[in-house]
Coordinates of N, CA and C in Angstrom, one line a residue:
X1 N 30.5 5.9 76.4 CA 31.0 6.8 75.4 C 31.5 6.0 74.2
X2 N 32.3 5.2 74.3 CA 33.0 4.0 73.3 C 31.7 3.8 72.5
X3 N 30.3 3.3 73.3 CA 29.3 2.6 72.3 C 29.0 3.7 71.6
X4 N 28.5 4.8 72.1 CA 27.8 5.9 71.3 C 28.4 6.2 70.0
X5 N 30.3 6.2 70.6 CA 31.2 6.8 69.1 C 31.2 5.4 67.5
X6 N 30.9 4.3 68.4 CA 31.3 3.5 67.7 C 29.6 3.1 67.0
X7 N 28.5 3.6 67.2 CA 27.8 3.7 66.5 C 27.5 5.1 65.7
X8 N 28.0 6.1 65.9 CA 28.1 7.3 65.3 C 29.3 7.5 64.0
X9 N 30.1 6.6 63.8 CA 30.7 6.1 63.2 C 30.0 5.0 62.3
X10 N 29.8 3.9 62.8 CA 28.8 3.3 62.0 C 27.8 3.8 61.1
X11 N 26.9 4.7 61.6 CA 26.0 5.6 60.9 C 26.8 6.5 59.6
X12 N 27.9 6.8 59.8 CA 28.4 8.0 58.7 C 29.0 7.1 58.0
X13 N 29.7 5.9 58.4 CA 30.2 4.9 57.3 C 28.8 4.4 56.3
X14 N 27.6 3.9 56.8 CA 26.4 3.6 55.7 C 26.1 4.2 55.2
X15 N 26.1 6.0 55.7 CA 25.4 7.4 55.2 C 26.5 7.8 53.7
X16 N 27.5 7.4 54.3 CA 28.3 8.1 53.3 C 29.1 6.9 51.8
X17 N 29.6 5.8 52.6 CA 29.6 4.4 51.5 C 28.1 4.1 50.2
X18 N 29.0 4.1 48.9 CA 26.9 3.6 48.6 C 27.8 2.1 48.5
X19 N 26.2 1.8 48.4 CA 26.0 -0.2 48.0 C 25.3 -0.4 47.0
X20 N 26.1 -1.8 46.5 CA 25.4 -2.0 45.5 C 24.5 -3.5 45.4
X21 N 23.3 -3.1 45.0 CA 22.4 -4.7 45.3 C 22.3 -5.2 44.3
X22 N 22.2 -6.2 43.9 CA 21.7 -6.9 42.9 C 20.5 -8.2 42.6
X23 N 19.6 -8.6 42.4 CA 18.8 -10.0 42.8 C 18.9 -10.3 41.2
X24 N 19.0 -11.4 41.1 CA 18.9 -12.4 40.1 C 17.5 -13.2 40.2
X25 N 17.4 -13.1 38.6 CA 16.1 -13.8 38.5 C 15.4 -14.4 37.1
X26 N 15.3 -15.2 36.9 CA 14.8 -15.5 35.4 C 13.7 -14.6 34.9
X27 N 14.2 -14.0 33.3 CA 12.8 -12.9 33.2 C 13.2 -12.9 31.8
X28 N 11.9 -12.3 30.9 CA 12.3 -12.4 29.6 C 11.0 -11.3 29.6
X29 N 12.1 -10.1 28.7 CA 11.9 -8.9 27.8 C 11.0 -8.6 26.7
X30 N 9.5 -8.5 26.7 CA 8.7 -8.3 25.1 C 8.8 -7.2 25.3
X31 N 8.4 -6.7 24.0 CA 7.8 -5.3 23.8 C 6.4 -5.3 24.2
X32 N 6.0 -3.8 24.6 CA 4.7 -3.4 24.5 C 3.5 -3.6 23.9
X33 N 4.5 -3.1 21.9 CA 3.5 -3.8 21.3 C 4.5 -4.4 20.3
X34 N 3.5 -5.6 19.2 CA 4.4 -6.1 18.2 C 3.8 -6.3 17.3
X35 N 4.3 -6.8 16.3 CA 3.4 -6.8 14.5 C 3.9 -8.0 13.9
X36 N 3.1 -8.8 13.8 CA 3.2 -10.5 13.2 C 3.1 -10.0 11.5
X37 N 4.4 -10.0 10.8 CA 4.4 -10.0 9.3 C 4.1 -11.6 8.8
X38 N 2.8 -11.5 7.8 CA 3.1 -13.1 7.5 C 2.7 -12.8 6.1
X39 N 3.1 -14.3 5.2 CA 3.1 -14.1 3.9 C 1.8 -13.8 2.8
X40 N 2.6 -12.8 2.0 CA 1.5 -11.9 1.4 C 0.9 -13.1 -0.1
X41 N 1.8 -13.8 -0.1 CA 1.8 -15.0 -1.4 C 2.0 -16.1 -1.1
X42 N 1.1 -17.2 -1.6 CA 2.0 -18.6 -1.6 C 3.2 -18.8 -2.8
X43 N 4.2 -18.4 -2.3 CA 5.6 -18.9 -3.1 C 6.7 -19.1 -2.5
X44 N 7.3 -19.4 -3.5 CA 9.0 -20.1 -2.4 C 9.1 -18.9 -2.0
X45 N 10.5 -18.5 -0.6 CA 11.0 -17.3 -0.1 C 12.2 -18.1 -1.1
X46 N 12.6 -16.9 -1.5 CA 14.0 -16.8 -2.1 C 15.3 -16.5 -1.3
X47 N 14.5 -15.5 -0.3 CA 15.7 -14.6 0.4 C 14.8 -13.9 2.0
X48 N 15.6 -14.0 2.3 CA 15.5 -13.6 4.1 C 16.9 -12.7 4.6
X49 N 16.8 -10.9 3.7 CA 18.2 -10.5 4.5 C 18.3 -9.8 5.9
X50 N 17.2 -10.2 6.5 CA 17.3 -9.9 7.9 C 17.8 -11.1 9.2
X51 N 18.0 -10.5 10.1 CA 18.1 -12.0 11.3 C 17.5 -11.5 12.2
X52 N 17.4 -12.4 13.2 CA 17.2 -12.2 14.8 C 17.8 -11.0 15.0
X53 N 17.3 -10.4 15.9 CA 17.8 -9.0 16.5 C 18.0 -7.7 15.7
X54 N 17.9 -7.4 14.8 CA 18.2 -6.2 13.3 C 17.2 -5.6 13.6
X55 N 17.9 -4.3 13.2 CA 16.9 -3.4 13.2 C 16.4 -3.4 12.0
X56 N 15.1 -3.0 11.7 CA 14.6 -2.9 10.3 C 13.5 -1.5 10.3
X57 N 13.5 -0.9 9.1 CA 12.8 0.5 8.9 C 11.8 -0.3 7.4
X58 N 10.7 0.6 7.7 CA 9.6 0.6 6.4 C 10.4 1.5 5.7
X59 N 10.0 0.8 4.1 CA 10.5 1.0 2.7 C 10.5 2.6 2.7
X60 N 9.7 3.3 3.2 CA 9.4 4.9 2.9 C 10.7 5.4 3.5
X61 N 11.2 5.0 4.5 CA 12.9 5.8 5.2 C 13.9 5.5 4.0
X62 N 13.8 4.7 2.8 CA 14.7 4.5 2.3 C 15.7 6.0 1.7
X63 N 14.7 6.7 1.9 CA 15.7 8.0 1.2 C 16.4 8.6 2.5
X64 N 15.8 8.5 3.4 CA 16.7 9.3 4.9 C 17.7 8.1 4.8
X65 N 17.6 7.1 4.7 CA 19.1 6.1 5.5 C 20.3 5.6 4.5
X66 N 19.8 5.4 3.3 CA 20.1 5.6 2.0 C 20.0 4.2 1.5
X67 N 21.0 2.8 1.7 CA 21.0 1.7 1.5 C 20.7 0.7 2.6
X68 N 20.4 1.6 3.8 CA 20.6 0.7 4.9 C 19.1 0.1 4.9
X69 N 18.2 0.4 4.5 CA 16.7 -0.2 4.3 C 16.8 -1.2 3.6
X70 N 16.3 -2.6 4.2 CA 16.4 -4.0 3.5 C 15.0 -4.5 3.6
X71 N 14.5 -5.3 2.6 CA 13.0 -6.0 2.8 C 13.2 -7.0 3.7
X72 N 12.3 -7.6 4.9 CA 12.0 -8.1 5.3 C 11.8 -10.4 4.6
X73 N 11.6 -10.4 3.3 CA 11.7 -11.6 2.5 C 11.4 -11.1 1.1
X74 N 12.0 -12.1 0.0 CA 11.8 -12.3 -1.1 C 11.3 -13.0 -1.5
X75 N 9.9 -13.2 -1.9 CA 9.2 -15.0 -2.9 C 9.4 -14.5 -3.9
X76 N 9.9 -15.8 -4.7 CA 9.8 -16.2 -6.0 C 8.1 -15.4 -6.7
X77 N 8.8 -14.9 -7.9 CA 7.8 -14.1 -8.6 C 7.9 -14.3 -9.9
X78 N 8.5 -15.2 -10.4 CA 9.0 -15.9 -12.2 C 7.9 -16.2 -12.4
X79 N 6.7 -16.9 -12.1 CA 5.5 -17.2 -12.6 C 4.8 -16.2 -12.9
X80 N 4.5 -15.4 -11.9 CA 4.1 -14.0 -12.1 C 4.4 -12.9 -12.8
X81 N 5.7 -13.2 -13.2 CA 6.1 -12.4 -14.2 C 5.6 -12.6 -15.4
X82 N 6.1 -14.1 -15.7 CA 5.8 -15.0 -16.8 C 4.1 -14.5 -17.7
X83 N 3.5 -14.7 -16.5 CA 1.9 -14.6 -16.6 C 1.5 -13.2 -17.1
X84 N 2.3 -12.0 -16.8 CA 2.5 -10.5 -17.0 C 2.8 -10.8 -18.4
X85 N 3.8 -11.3 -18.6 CA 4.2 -11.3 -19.7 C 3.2 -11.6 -20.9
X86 N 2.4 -12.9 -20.9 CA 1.5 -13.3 -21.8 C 0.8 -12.4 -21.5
X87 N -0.1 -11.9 -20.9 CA -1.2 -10.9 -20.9 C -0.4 -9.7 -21.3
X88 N 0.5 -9.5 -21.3 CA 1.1 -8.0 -22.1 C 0.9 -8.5 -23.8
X89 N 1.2 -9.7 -24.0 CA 0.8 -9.9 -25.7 C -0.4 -9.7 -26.1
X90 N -1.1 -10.8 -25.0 CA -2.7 -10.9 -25.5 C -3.2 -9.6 -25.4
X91 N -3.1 -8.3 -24.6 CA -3.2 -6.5 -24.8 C -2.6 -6.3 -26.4
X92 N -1.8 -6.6 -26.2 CA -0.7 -6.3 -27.7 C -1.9 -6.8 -29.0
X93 N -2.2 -7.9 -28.9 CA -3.1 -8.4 -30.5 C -4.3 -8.4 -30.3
X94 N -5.3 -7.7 -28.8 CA -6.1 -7.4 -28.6 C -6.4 -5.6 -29.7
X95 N -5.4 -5.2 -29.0 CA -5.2 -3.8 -29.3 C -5.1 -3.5 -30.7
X96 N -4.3 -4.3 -31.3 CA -4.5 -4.6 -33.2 C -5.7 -5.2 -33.6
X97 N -6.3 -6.0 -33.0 CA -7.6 -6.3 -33.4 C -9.1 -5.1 -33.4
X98 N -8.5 -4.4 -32.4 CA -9.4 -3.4 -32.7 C -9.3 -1.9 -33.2
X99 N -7.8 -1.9 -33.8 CA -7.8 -1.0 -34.7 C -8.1 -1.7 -36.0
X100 N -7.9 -3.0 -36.5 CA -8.3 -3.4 -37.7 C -10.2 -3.4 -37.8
X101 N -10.6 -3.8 -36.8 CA -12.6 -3.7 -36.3 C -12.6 -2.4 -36.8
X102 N -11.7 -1.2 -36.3 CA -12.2 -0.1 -36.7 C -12.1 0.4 -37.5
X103 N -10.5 0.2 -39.0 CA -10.8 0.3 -40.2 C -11.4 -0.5 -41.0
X104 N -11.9 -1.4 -40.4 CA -12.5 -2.1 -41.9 C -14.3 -2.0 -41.8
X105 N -14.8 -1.0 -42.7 CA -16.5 -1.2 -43.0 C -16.9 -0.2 -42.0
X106 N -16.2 0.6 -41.1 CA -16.7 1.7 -40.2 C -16.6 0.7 -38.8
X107 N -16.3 -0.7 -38.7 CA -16.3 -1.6 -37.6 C -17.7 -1.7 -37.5
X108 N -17.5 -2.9 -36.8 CA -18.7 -3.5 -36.4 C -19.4 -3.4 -34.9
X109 N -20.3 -3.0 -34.4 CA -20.4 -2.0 -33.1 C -20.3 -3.6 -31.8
X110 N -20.9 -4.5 -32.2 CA -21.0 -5.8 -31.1 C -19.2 -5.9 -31.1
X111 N -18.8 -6.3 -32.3 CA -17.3 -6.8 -32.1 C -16.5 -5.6 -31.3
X112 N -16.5 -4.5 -32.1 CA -16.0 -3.6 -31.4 C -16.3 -3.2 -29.9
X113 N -17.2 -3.8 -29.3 CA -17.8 -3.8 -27.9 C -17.0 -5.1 -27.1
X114 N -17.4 -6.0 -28.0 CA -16.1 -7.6 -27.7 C -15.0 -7.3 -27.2
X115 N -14.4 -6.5 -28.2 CA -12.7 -6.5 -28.1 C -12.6 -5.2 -26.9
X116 N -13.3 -4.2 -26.8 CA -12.9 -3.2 -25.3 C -13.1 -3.7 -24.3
X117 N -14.2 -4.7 -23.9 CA -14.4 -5.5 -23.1 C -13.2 -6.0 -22.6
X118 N -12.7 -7.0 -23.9 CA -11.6 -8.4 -23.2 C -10.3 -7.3 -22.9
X119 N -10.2 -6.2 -23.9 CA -9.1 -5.3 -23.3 C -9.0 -4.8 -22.3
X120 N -10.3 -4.4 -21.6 CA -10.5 -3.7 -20.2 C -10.3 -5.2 -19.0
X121 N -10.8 -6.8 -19.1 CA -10.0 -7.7 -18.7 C -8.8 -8.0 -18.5
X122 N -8.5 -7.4 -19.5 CA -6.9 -8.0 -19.6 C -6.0 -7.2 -19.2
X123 N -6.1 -5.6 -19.0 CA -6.0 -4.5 -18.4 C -5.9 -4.4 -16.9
X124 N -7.3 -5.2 -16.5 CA -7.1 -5.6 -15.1 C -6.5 -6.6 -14.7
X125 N -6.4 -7.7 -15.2 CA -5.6 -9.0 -15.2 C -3.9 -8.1 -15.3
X126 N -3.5 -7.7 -15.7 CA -2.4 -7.5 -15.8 C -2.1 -6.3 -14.4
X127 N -2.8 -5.8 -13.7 CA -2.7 -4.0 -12.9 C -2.7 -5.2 -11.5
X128 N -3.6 -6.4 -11.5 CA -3.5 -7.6 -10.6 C -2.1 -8.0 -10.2
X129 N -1.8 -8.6 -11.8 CA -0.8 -8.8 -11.4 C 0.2 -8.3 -10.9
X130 N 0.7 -7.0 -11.4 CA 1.8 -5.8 -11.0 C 1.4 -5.5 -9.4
X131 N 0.2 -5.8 -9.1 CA 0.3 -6.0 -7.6 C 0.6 -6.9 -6.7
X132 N 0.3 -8.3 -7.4 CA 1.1 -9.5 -7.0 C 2.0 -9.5 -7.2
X133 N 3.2 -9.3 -7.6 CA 4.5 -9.0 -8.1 C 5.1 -8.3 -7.2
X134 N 4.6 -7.0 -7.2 CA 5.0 -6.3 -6.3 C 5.1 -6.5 -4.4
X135 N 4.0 -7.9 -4.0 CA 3.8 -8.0 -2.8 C 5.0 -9.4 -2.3
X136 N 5.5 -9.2 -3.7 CA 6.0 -10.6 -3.9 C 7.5 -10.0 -2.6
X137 N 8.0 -9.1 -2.2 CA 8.7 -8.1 -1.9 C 8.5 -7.3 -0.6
X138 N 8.4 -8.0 0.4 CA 7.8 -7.9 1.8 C 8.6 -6.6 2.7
X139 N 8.1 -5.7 2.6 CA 9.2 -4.9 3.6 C 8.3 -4.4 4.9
X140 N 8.9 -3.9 5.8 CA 8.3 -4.1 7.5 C 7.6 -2.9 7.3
X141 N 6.2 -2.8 7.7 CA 5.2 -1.7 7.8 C 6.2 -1.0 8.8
X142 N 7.1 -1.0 9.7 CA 7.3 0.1 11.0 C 8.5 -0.4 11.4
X143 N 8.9 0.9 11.9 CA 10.3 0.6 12.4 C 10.3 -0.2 13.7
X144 N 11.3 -1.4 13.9 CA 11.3 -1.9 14.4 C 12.2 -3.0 14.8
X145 N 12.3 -4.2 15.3 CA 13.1 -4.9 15.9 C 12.5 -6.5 15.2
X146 N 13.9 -7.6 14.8 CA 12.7 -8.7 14.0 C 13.6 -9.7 15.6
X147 N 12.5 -10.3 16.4 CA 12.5 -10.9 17.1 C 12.5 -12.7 17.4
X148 N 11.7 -13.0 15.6 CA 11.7 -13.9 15.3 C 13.2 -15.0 15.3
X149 N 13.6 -15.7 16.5 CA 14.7 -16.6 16.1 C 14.9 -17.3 15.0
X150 N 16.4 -17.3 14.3 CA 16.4 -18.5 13.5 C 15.5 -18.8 11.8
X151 N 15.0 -17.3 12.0 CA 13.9 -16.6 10.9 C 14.8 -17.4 9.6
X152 N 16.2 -17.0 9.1 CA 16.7 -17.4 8.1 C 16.6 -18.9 7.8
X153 N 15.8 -19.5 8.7 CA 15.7 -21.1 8.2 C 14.4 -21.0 7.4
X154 N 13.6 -20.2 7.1 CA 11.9 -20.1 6.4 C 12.8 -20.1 4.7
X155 N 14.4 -19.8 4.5 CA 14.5 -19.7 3.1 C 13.7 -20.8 2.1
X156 N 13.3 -20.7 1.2 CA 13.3 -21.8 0.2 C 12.1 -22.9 0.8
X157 N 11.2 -22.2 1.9 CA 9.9 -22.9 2.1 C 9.0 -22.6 1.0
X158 N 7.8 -22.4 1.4 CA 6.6 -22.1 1.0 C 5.3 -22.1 1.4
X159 N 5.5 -21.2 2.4 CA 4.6 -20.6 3.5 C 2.8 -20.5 2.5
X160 N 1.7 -21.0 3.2 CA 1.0 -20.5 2.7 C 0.5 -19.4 2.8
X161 N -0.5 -18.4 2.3 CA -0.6 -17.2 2.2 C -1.2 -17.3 3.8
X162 N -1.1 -16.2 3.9 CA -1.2 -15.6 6.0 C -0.3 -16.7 6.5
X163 N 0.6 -17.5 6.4 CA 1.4 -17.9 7.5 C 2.4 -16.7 7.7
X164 N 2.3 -17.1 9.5 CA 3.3 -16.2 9.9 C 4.9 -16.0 9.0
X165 N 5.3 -14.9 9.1 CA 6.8 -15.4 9.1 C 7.8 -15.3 9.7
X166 N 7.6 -13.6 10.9 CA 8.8 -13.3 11.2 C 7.8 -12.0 12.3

């Protein structure tokens, strides 16, 4: 009788106690899936206001979160501006040149063909640029997690165009 009670006892003590287990083990955490952002230009990074571990949202949430949406890196874009800049003139004394073709003698149909031409060039040359400029300005296609360690050391490189960055 003693063994029976003292294993019917046993049983309601494990039935009724919980345990807690634990195993240790070396392991490391990816995601499912992930998205390699790399550089859209060859130019210095200016700025990197993200780190390891941050959360980051694409530029389109900026109105739901308000200020909390940050780009991913900054390159240097002075050249490109620069370059905007001269091609906004050469538009500028393009554009006078062919109002003067067209007051003087009724214009002349070859020249006046010349100058729409180099304007429609320069037109594009400049819509290029405003797109290089603009890429100059890296923000994360998707919301997400930047995983990249140590990412804030890429500042003041100059990654070539498709190197990874982050």
């Amino acid at each position: 009788l003693v063994i029976t009670g003292i294993i019917i006892i046993a049983i309601a003590i494990i039935g009724v106690i919980p345990f807690d287990f634990s195993i240790k083990a070396d392991c490391q955490i990816r995601p499912s899936a992930q998205l390699e952002i790399v550089a859209p230009v060859e130019e210095t990074i200016l700025d990197i206001p993200v780190r390891a571990g941050e959360h980051v949202y694409p530029k389109s949430r900026k109105t739901d979160l308000g200020n909390k949406v940050k780009p991913l890196a900054v390159f240097d874009s002075t050249e490109l501006i620069a370059e905007r800049a001269k091609d906004l003139g050469q538009y500028g004394d393009l554009k006078v040149q062919l109002q003067d073709a067209q007051t003087k003698n009724g214009g002349d149909m070859a020249k006046l063909g010349s100058l729409q031409q180099q304007i429609n060039q320069v037109q594009n040359d400049i819509a290029l640029l405003n797109h290089e400029i603009d890429q100059c300005t890296v923000w994360s296609p998707i919301e997400g997690t930047v995983r990249t360690e140590n990412v804030e050391q890429k500042r003041w490189s100059t990654p070539k165009k498709s190197d990874p960055l982050m």
